[in-house]
mmCIF file of C-alpha atoms and ligand atoms in Angstrom:
data_model
loop_
_atom_site.group_PDB
_atom_site.id
_atom_site.type_symbol
_atom_site.label_atom_id
_atom_site.label_comp_id
_atom_site.label_asym_id
_atom_site.label_seq_id
_atom_site.Cartn_x
_atom_site.Cartn_y
_atom_site.Cartn_z
ATOM 1 C CA MET D 1 0.000 0.000 0.000
ATOM 2 C CA MET D 2 1.265 3.496 -0.770
ATOM 3 C CA ALA D 3 1.959 5.857 2.111
ATOM 4 C CA LYS D 4 -0.559 8.555 2.913
ATOM 5 C CA ALA D 5 0.425 11.962 1.567
ATOM 6 C CA ARG D 6 -0.307 13.654 4.887
ATOM 7 C CA PRO D 7 -1.450 12.364 8.254
ATOM 8 C CA ASP D 8 -5.200 12.772 8.519
ATOM 9 C CA LEU D 9 -5.550 14.245 5.051
ATOM 10 C CA ALA D 10 -9.177 13.054 5.110
ATOM 11 C CA GLY D 11 -9.958 15.061 8.261
ATOM 12 C CA ALA D 12 -8.216 18.157 6.886
ATOM 13 C CA VAL D 13 -10.156 17.971 3.632
ATOM 14 C CA ILE D 14 -13.518 17.760 5.392
ATOM 15 C CA SER D 15 -12.736 20.604 7.784
ATOM 16 C CA ASP D 16 -11.386 22.753 4.901
ATOM 17 C CA PHE D 17 -14.618 22.157 2.983
ATOM 18 C CA ILE D 18 -16.688 23.086 6.034
ATOM 19 C CA GLU D 19 -14.660 26.240 6.726
ATOM 20 C CA ALA D 20 -13.634 27.470 3.302
ATOM 21 C CA GLY D 21 -15.591 25.389 0.755
ATOM 22 C CA ALA D 22 -12.303 24.302 -0.794
ATOM 23 C CA HIS D 23 -9.126 22.324 -0.204
ATOM 24 C CA LEU D 24 -5.799 23.270 -1.775
ATOM 25 C CA PHE D 25 -3.461 20.271 -1.900
ATOM 26 C CA ASP D 26 -0.047 20.720 -0.255
ATOM 27 C CA ALA D 27 1.475 18.235 -2.676
ATOM 28 C CA PRO D 28 1.195 18.567 -6.443
ATOM 29 C CA VAL D 29 0.336 15.744 -8.801
ATOM 30 C CA ASP D 30 3.373 14.429 -10.715
ATOM 31 C CA PRO D 31 4.807 17.549 -12.436
ATOM 32 C CA ARG D 32 6.642 15.505 -15.053
ATOM 33 C CA ALA D 33 3.479 13.717 -16.142
ATOM 34 C CA ALA D 34 1.672 17.077 -16.183
ATOM 35 C CA THR D 35 4.383 18.570 -18.406
ATOM 36 C CA ASP D 36 4.259 15.597 -20.789
ATOM 37 C CA LEU D 37 0.490 15.838 -21.086
ATOM 38 C CA LEU D 38 0.737 19.581 -21.689
ATOM 39 C CA ALA D 39 3.216 19.007 -24.524
ATOM 40 C CA ALA D 40 0.858 16.473 -26.097
ATOM 41 C CA ILE D 41 -2.085 18.909 -25.793
ATOM 42 C CA ARG D 42 -0.040 21.710 -27.377
ATOM 43 C CA GLN D 43 0.750 19.412 -30.313
ATOM 44 C CA THR D 44 -2.925 19.205 -31.220
ATOM 45 C CA ARG D 45 -3.434 22.843 -32.318
ATOM 46 C CA ARG D 46 -2.076 26.361 -32.302
ATOM 47 C CA PHE D 47 -3.499 28.393 -29.428
ATOM 48 C CA ASP D 48 -3.852 31.545 -31.514
ATOM 49 C CA ASP D 49 -6.484 33.270 -33.631
ATOM 50 C CA SER D 50 -6.714 30.208 -35.899
ATOM 51 C CA LEU D 51 -8.955 28.728 -33.174
ATOM 52 C CA PHE D 52 -11.763 31.091 -34.103
ATOM 53 C CA LEU D 53 -14.413 31.439 -36.780
ATOM 54 C CA GLY D 54 -14.374 34.609 -38.890
ATOM 55 C CA GLU D 55 -16.979 37.267 -38.034
ATOM 56 C CA ALA D 56 -19.079 36.626 -41.156
ATOM 57 C CA GLU D 57 -18.868 32.858 -40.651
ATOM 58 C CA PHE D 58 -20.069 33.249 -37.084
ATOM 59 C CA ASP D 59 -22.874 35.634 -37.998
ATOM 60 C CA ALA D 60 -24.136 33.315 -40.739
ATOM 61 C CA ASP D 61 -25.271 30.794 -38.087
ATOM 62 C CA PRO D 62 -24.584 31.754 -34.451
ATOM 63 C CA GLN D 63 -24.591 28.721 -32.118
ATOM 64 C CA TYR D 64 -24.369 29.525 -28.433
ATOM 65 C CA THR D 65 -25.225 26.126 -27.000
ATOM 66 C CA GLY D 66 -23.710 22.661 -27.454
ATOM 67 C CA VAL D 67 -20.267 24.191 -27.956
ATOM 68 C CA ASN D 68 -18.404 22.579 -25.029
ATOM 69 C CA PRO D 69 -16.567 19.242 -25.078
ATOM 70 C CA ARG D 70 -18.959 16.276 -24.960
ATOM 71 C CA PRO D 71 -18.643 12.487 -25.356
ATOM 72 C CA GLY D 72 -17.091 11.861 -28.762
ATOM 73 C CA ARG D 73 -15.640 15.393 -28.888
ATOM 74 C CA ASN D 74 -13.428 15.677 -25.852
ATOM 75 C CA LEU D 75 -9.657 15.925 -26.172
ATOM 76 C CA LEU D 76 -9.148 13.979 -22.941
ATOM 77 C CA GLU D 77 -10.672 10.884 -24.553
ATOM 78 C CA ARG D 78 -7.486 10.731 -26.608
ATOM 79 C CA PHE D 79 -5.303 10.931 -23.501
ATOM 80 C CA GLU D 80 -7.311 8.656 -21.197
ATOM 81 C CA GLU D 81 -4.369 6.323 -20.495
ATOM 82 C CA ARG D 82 -2.181 9.264 -19.448
ATOM 83 C CA LEU D 83 -4.481 10.574 -16.725
ATOM 84 C CA GLY D 84 -3.423 8.192 -13.932
ATOM 85 C CA PHE D 85 -1.104 10.861 -12.500
ATOM 86 C CA VAL D 86 -4.262 12.683 -11.452
ATOM 87 C CA GLU D 87 -6.924 10.009 -11.167
ATOM 88 C CA GLN D 88 -4.787 7.492 -9.295
ATOM 89 C CA ALA D 89 -2.623 9.885 -7.288
ATOM 90 C CA PRO D 90 -2.966 8.534 -3.718
ATOM 91 C CA HIS D 91 -3.567 11.928 -2.104
ATOM 92 C CA ILE D 92 -6.195 12.907 -4.664
ATOM 93 C CA VAL D 93 -7.997 9.562 -4.297
ATOM 94 C CA GLU D 94 -7.860 9.777 -0.507
ATOM 95 C CA ALA D 95 -9.194 13.333 -0.429
ATOM 96 C CA ILE D 96 -12.066 12.675 -2.835
ATOM 97 C CA THR D 97 -12.959 9.439 -1.039
ATOM 98 C CA ALA D 98 -13.170 11.323 2.262
ATOM 99 C CA LEU D 99 -15.811 13.622 0.819
ATOM 100 C CA LEU D 100 -17.677 11.428 -1.635
ATOM 101 C CA GLY D 101 -17.119 7.831 -0.552
ATOM 102 C CA ALA D 102 -15.125 5.084 -2.249
ATOM 103 C CA ASP D 103 -17.610 4.613 -5.095
ATOM 104 C CA TYR D 104 -17.299 8.208 -6.363
ATOM 105 C CA GLU D 105 -17.772 8.844 -10.066
ATOM 106 C CA ILE D 106 -16.162 11.265 -12.483
ATOM 107 C CA LEU D 107 -19.109 13.172 -13.987
ATOM 108 C CA ASN D 108 -17.082 15.163 -16.436
ATOM 109 C CA LYS D 109 -13.458 15.894 -17.289
ATOM 110 C CA LYS D 110 -11.970 18.245 -19.803
ATOM 111 C CA VAL D 111 -9.123 20.521 -20.755
ATOM 112 C CA VAL D 112 -9.790 24.193 -20.019
ATOM 113 C CA CYS D 113 -7.831 26.925 -21.755
ATOM 114 C CA GLY D 114 -7.579 30.537 -20.622
ATOM 115 C CA VAL D 115 -7.096 32.270 -23.977
ATOM 116 C CA PRO D 116 -4.655 35.199 -23.994
ATOM 117 C CA ALA D 117 -5.814 38.570 -25.318
ATOM 118 C CA SER D 118 -3.269 38.302 -28.155
ATOM 119 C CA ALA D 119 -5.107 35.272 -29.596
ATOM 120 C CA ILE D 120 -8.554 36.863 -29.756
ATOM 121 C CA PRO D 121 -9.530 38.636 -32.989
ATOM 122 C CA ASP D 122 -10.518 42.299 -32.559
ATOM 123 C CA TRP D 123 -14.112 41.798 -33.767
ATOM 124 C CA LEU D 124 -14.571 39.177 -31.054
ATOM 125 C CA LYS D 125 -13.043 41.302 -28.306
ATOM 126 C CA THR D 126 -15.539 44.041 -29.118
ATOM 127 C CA ARG D 127 -18.459 41.612 -28.964
ATOM 128 C CA ILE D 128 -17.584 39.956 -25.684
ATOM 129 C CA HIS D 129 -16.360 43.012 -23.802
ATOM 130 C CA GLY D 130 -17.893 43.142 -20.315
ATOM 131 C CA ASN D 131 -19.847 39.874 -20.627
ATOM 132 C CA PRO D 132 -20.005 37.946 -17.359
ATOM 133 C CA VAL D 133 -19.344 34.520 -18.903
ATOM 134 C CA ASN D 134 -16.781 34.527 -21.660
ATOM 135 C CA ASN D 135 -16.849 30.873 -22.592
ATOM 136 C CA LEU D 136 -15.683 31.302 -26.188
ATOM 137 C CA GLY D 137 -17.057 27.976 -27.497
ATOM 138 C CA ALA D 138 -19.630 29.733 -29.688
ATOM 139 C CA TYR D 139 -16.847 31.463 -31.646
ATOM 140 C CA VAL D 140 -14.433 28.534 -31.838
ATOM 141 C CA ARG D 141 -14.185 26.431 -34.987
ATOM 142 C CA PRO D 142 -16.219 23.230 -34.483
ATOM 143 C CA GLU D 143 -13.146 20.981 -34.785
ATOM 144 C CA HIS D 144 -11.526 22.763 -31.817
ATOM 145 C CA ARG D 145 -14.530 22.483 -29.497
ATOM 146 C CA ASP D 146 -13.003 19.478 -27.740
ATOM 147 C CA ILE D 147 -11.534 21.952 -25.194
ATOM 148 C CA THR D 148 -13.355 24.695 -23.251
ATOM 149 C CA TYR D 149 -11.913 28.157 -23.897
ATOM 150 C CA PHE D 150 -12.414 31.059 -21.517
ATOM 151 C CA TYR D 151 -11.596 34.718 -21.658
ATOM 152 C CA GLY D 152 -12.493 35.214 -18.024
ATOM 153 C CA ILE D 153 -15.631 34.181 -16.204
ATOM 154 C CA ASP D 154 -17.334 36.090 -13.415
ATOM 155 C CA PHE D 155 -17.756 34.610 -9.934
ATOM 156 C CA HIS D 156 -20.052 31.602 -10.224
ATOM 157 C CA GLN D 157 -20.882 28.260 -8.597
ATOM 158 C CA ASP D 158 -20.314 25.043 -10.530
ATOM 159 C CA LEU D 159 -23.894 24.192 -9.594
ATOM 160 C CA ILE D 160 -24.742 26.676 -12.409
ATOM 161 C CA ASP D 161 -24.710 23.838 -14.953
ATOM 162 C CA TYR D 162 -26.882 21.520 -12.847
ATOM 163 C CA LYS D 163 -30.461 22.721 -12.419
ATOM 164 C CA GLU D 164 -32.362 20.743 -9.791
ATOM 165 C CA ARG D 165 -29.332 18.656 -8.834
ATOM 166 C CA GLU D 166 -28.178 18.512 -5.262
ATOM 167 C CA ALA D 167 -24.743 19.989 -4.568
ATOM 168 C CA ASP D 168 -23.282 16.532 -3.995
ATOM 169 C CA PHE D 169 -20.274 16.964 -6.268
ATOM 170 C CA LEU D 170 -16.947 18.762 -6.285
ATOM 171 C CA THR D 171 -14.618 20.298 -8.830
ATOM 172 C CA LEU D 172 -10.978 19.251 -9.041
ATOM 173 C CA TYR D 173 -8.676 21.632 -10.884
ATOM 174 C CA VAL D 174 -5.091 20.847 -11.919
ATOM 175 C CA TYR D 175 -2.570 23.269 -13.416
ATOM 176 C CA LEU D 176 -0.345 21.767 -16.110
ATOM 177 C CA HIS D 177 2.248 24.564 -15.917
ATOM 178 C CA PRO D 178 3.100 27.331 -13.438
ATOM 179 C CA VAL D 179 0.230 29.803 -13.093
ATOM 180 C CA THR D 180 1.082 33.325 -11.910
ATOM 181 C CA ARG D 181 -1.144 36.360 -11.372
ATOM 182 C CA ALA D 182 -0.788 37.078 -15.094
ATOM 183 C CA ASP D 183 -1.992 33.647 -16.259
ATOM 184 C CA ALA D 184 -5.699 33.940 -15.380
ATOM 185 C CA PRO D 185 -5.450 32.123 -12.031
ATOM 186 C CA LEU D 186 -8.659 30.990 -10.369
ATOM 187 C CA TYR D 187 -10.080 33.440 -7.814
ATOM 188 C CA LEU D 188 -11.946 31.616 -5.076
ATOM 189 C CA LEU D 189 -14.214 33.216 -2.451
ATOM 190 C CA GLU D 190 -13.538 31.246 0.716
ATOM 191 C CA GLY D 191 -16.633 30.497 2.780
ATOM 192 C CA SER D 192 -19.055 31.545 0.015
ATOM 193 C CA HIS D 193 -20.464 27.987 -0.148
ATOM 194 C CA ARG D 194 -22.061 28.527 3.275
ATOM 195 C CA LEU D 195 -25.066 30.306 1.787
ATOM 196 C CA GLY D 196 -25.842 27.308 -0.459
ATOM 197 C CA GLY D 197 -27.093 27.501 -4.036
ATOM 198 C CA SER D 198 -27.587 31.008 -5.444
ATOM 199 C CA VAL D 199 -28.721 32.306 -8.844
ATOM 200 C CA PHE D 200 -26.025 33.764 -11.150
ATOM 201 C CA PRO D 201 -24.983 36.624 -11.324
ATOM 202 C CA HIS D 202 -24.214 37.001 -7.629
ATOM 203 C CA ASP D 203 -24.643 39.884 -5.201
ATOM 204 C CA LEU D 204 -21.069 40.778 -4.199
ATOM 205 C CA THR D 205 -19.748 44.031 -2.752
ATOM 206 C CA ARG D 206 -16.071 44.686 -2.185
ATOM 207 C CA SER D 207 -15.447 45.164 1.554
ATOM 208 C CA GLY D 208 -11.646 45.268 1.749
ATOM 209 C CA ASP D 209 -8.479 44.442 -0.175
ATOM 210 C CA ASP D 210 -9.191 40.721 -0.278
ATOM 211 C CA ALA D 211 -12.698 40.716 1.102
ATOM 212 C CA TRP D 212 -16.203 40.642 -0.325
ATOM 213 C CA THR D 213 -19.634 40.832 1.274
ATOM 214 C CA TYR D 214 -21.802 38.216 -0.379
ATOM 215 C CA ARG D 215 -25.600 38.182 -0.100
ATOM 216 C CA ASN D 216 -27.860 35.332 -1.065
ATOM 217 C CA ASP D 217 -31.356 36.657 -0.352
ATOM 218 C CA PRO D 218 -33.329 35.506 1.545
ATOM 219 C CA HIS D 219 -30.686 33.245 3.103
ATOM 220 C CA GLY D 220 -28.528 36.014 4.481
ATOM 221 C CA GLU D 221 -25.100 37.444 3.909
ATOM 222 C CA THR D 222 -21.528 36.490 4.742
ATOM 223 C CA GLU D 223 -18.051 37.954 4.582
ATOM 224 C CA THR D 224 -15.756 36.039 2.229
ATOM 225 C CA ARG D 225 -12.046 36.199 1.597
ATOM 226 C CA GLN D 226 -10.669 36.143 -1.922
ATOM 227 C CA ARG D 227 -7.977 33.536 -2.488
ATOM 228 C CA ILE D 228 -5.989 33.689 -5.731
ATOM 229 C CA LEU D 229 -4.874 30.235 -6.809
ATOM 230 C CA THR D 230 -1.414 30.719 -8.213
ATOM 231 C CA GLY D 231 0.656 27.539 -8.286
ATOM 232 C CA ASP D 232 3.357 25.460 -9.908
ATOM 233 C CA THR D 233 3.069 22.640 -12.397
ATOM 234 C CA GLY D 234 0.806 19.952 -10.928
ATOM 235 C CA PHE D 235 -0.873 22.297 -8.433
ATOM 236 C CA ALA D 236 -4.253 20.820 -7.508
ATOM 237 C CA ALA D 237 -7.265 22.237 -5.698
ATOM 238 C CA MET D 238 -10.854 21.186 -5.250
ATOM 239 C CA TRP D 239 -13.986 23.043 -4.230
ATOM 240 C CA HIS D 240 -17.647 22.601 -3.334
ATOM 241 C CA ALA D 241 -20.355 23.027 -5.997
ATOM 242 C CA CYS D 242 -21.584 26.171 -4.160
ATOM 243 C CA THR D 243 -18.166 27.869 -3.781
ATOM 244 C CA LEU D 244 -17.936 31.074 -5.806
ATOM 245 C CA HIS D 245 -14.947 31.305 -8.138
ATOM 246 C CA GLY D 246 -13.984 33.013 -11.363
ATOM 247 C CA THR D 247 -11.132 34.191 -13.569
ATOM 248 C CA GLN D 248 -10.089 37.451 -15.119
ATOM 249 C CA PRO D 249 -9.107 37.515 -18.793
ATOM 250 C CA ASP D 250 -5.643 36.027 -19.437
ATOM 251 C CA ALA D 251 -3.219 38.954 -19.346
ATOM 252 C CA ALA D 252 -0.147 36.908 -20.313
ATOM 253 C CA ASP D 253 0.829 36.465 -23.935
ATOM 254 C CA HIS D 254 0.399 32.699 -23.733
ATOM 255 C CA GLU D 255 -2.523 30.434 -22.935
ATOM 256 C CA ARG D 256 -3.272 28.858 -19.553
ATOM 257 C CA ILE D 257 -4.077 25.165 -19.846
ATOM 258 C CA SER D 258 -5.613 23.192 -16.981
ATOM 259 C CA LEU D 259 -7.585 20.032 -16.277
ATOM 260 C CA ARG D 260 -11.058 20.332 -14.782
ATOM 261 C CA TYR D 261 -12.887 17.383 -13.259
ATOM 262 C CA LEU D 262 -16.359 17.217 -11.761
ATOM 263 C CA VAL D 263 -16.634 14.333 -9.325
ATOM 264 C CA ALA D 264 -19.867 13.109 -7.698
ATOM 265 C CA ARG D 265 -20.762 10.595 -5.041
ATOM 266 C CA GLY D 266 -21.899 7.156 -6.159
ATOM 267 C CA LYS D 267 -24.764 5.239 -4.581
ATOM 268 C CA ASP D 268 -23.259 5.112 -1.112
ATOM 269 C CA ARG D 269 -23.995 7.807 1.442
ATOM 270 C CA ALA D 270 -21.176 10.318 1.169
ATOM 271 C CA VAL D 271 -20.417 10.873 4.828
ATOM 272 C CA GLY D 272 -17.906 13.706 4.337
ATOM 273 C CA MET D 273 -20.024 15.750 1.927
ATOM 274 C CA GLU D 274 -23.109 15.191 4.080
ATOM 275 C CA ALA D 275 -21.240 16.640 7.050
ATOM 276 C CA VAL D 276 -20.224 19.637 4.919
ATOM 277 C CA ASN D 277 -23.708 20.169 3.494
ATOM 278 C CA ALA D 278 -25.282 19.955 6.957
ATOM 279 C CA THR D 279 -23.424 23.203 7.791
ATOM 280 C CA LEU D 280 -24.857 25.228 4.863
ATOM 281 C CA ASN D 281 -27.458 27.938 5.465
ATOM 282 C CA GLY D 282 -29.110 27.934 2.089
ATOM 283 C CA PRO D 283 -30.570 25.679 -0.594
ATOM 284 C CA LEU D 284 -28.710 22.562 -1.692
ATOM 285 C CA SER D 285 -30.244 22.707 -5.157
ATOM 286 C CA LEU D 286 -31.834 25.313 -7.435
ATOM 287 C CA ILE D 287 -34.689 25.180 -9.946
ATOM 288 C CA ASP D 288 -33.071 27.974 -11.967
ATOM 289 C CA THR D 289 -29.343 28.597 -11.673
ATOM 290 C CA ARG D 290 -28.804 31.689 -13.849
ATOM 291 C CA LYS D 291 -30.575 34.726 -15.265
ATOM 292 C CA ASP D 292 -27.888 36.174 -17.515
ATOM 293 C CA LEU D 293 -28.835 34.507 -20.797
ATOM 294 C CA ALA D 294 -31.281 35.271 -23.608
ATOM 295 C CA ALA D 295 -33.388 32.448 -25.077
ATOM 296 C CA ASP D 296 -30.732 31.572 -27.708
ATOM 297 C CA GLY D 297 -28.018 31.280 -25.033
ATOM 298 C CA SER D 298 -26.340 34.625 -25.821
ATOM 299 C CA ALA D 299 -25.441 37.075 -23.031
ATOM 300 C CA ALA D 300 -28.345 39.285 -21.926
ATOM 301 C CA ILE D 301 -26.506 41.007 -19.061
ATOM 302 C CA ARG D 302 -23.295 42.980 -19.385
ATOM 303 C CA ALA D 303 -21.699 43.188 -15.951
ATOM 304 C CA ASN D 304 -18.711 41.489 -14.398
ATOM 305 C CA THR D 305 -17.633 41.501 -10.774
ATOM 306 C CA VAL D 306 -14.385 39.520 -10.966
ATOM 307 C CA LEU D 307 -12.934 42.273 -13.157
ATOM 308 C CA LYS D 308 -13.043 44.474 -10.040
ATOM 309 C CA ALA D 309 -11.103 41.941 -7.947
HETATM 310 O O1 AKG C 1 -10.413 28.116 -16.169
HETATM 311 C C1 AKG C 1 -11.063 29.135 -16.172
HETATM 312 O O2 AKG C 1 -10.665 30.185 -16.692
HETATM 313 C C2 AKG C 1 -12.409 29.173 -15.520
HETATM 314 C C3 AKG C 1 -12.836 27.835 -15.133
HETATM 315 C C4 AKG C 1 -14.008 27.801 -14.254
HETATM 316 O O3 AKG C 1 -14.281 28.678 -13.480
HETATM 317 C C5 AKG C 1 -14.853 26.637 -14.347
HETATM 318 O O4 AKG C 1 -14.544 25.797 -15.184
HETATM 319 O O5 AKG C 1 -15.836 26.549 -13.586
#
């Protein structure tokens, strides 16, 4: 049996989820394997303006939905046998098991790219300026939609994609190269999960250098601390489905490439997550999760809080 990464990692993970709604791993996943995977991902395309449709091409038939990776069009399907450095890493397995039980299931996994400003055509920059969710899938050539591309995304909960589902899952995020302040690091609002599910966009007011007051009417308000997730190759973090997080547009001149997993409990009772969820003062699921979109899936609200972070 392999040694535990840290004494009582399981206990630390559960108490971190109760307190902060997130756990940042002390130990990375294997940096060499991460670097090798990154090189293989970079071989598959140029991360520049060749990713995108032309303006006239886009306008001829705008498609705002169904533009994310899906079974049969997901780059990670090609690299399945290389993912053991994450999926079988003893500390990752131990931490997820503590929260979700031994029969946990990967709901979804994909490569996420923070696209640098230099790669985005001018016509597209003008269109997306100030939008809260700049998932660029709509503008990406269909053959490249096996990755999710972001140019920043406002503070949101990952519950946003799961109407009427209980917050019984977590997100695991892994950096495949060093991520500095300039590489669109994740911004996480510690403790924001405590107010449970909340409709996007969220009611956040800056209350200090790293602090935000967050309201989830009628469930109350809480003070949260902003944590910027910079990290080295193989840095890993995971958070609750109700934890607010977001990214600013990528200010570096190169892309940020990460792995994003959603992991849910199986059929067993998930003792750790139940203990976490018992501490929340708000709904565990939502009928509607967002009110920022028009009927065709395009942005109907132009406002963005994470840009003020
Ligand atoms: O990687 C990013 O830029 C944003 C990712 C994110 O917030 C998400 O996938 O939920």
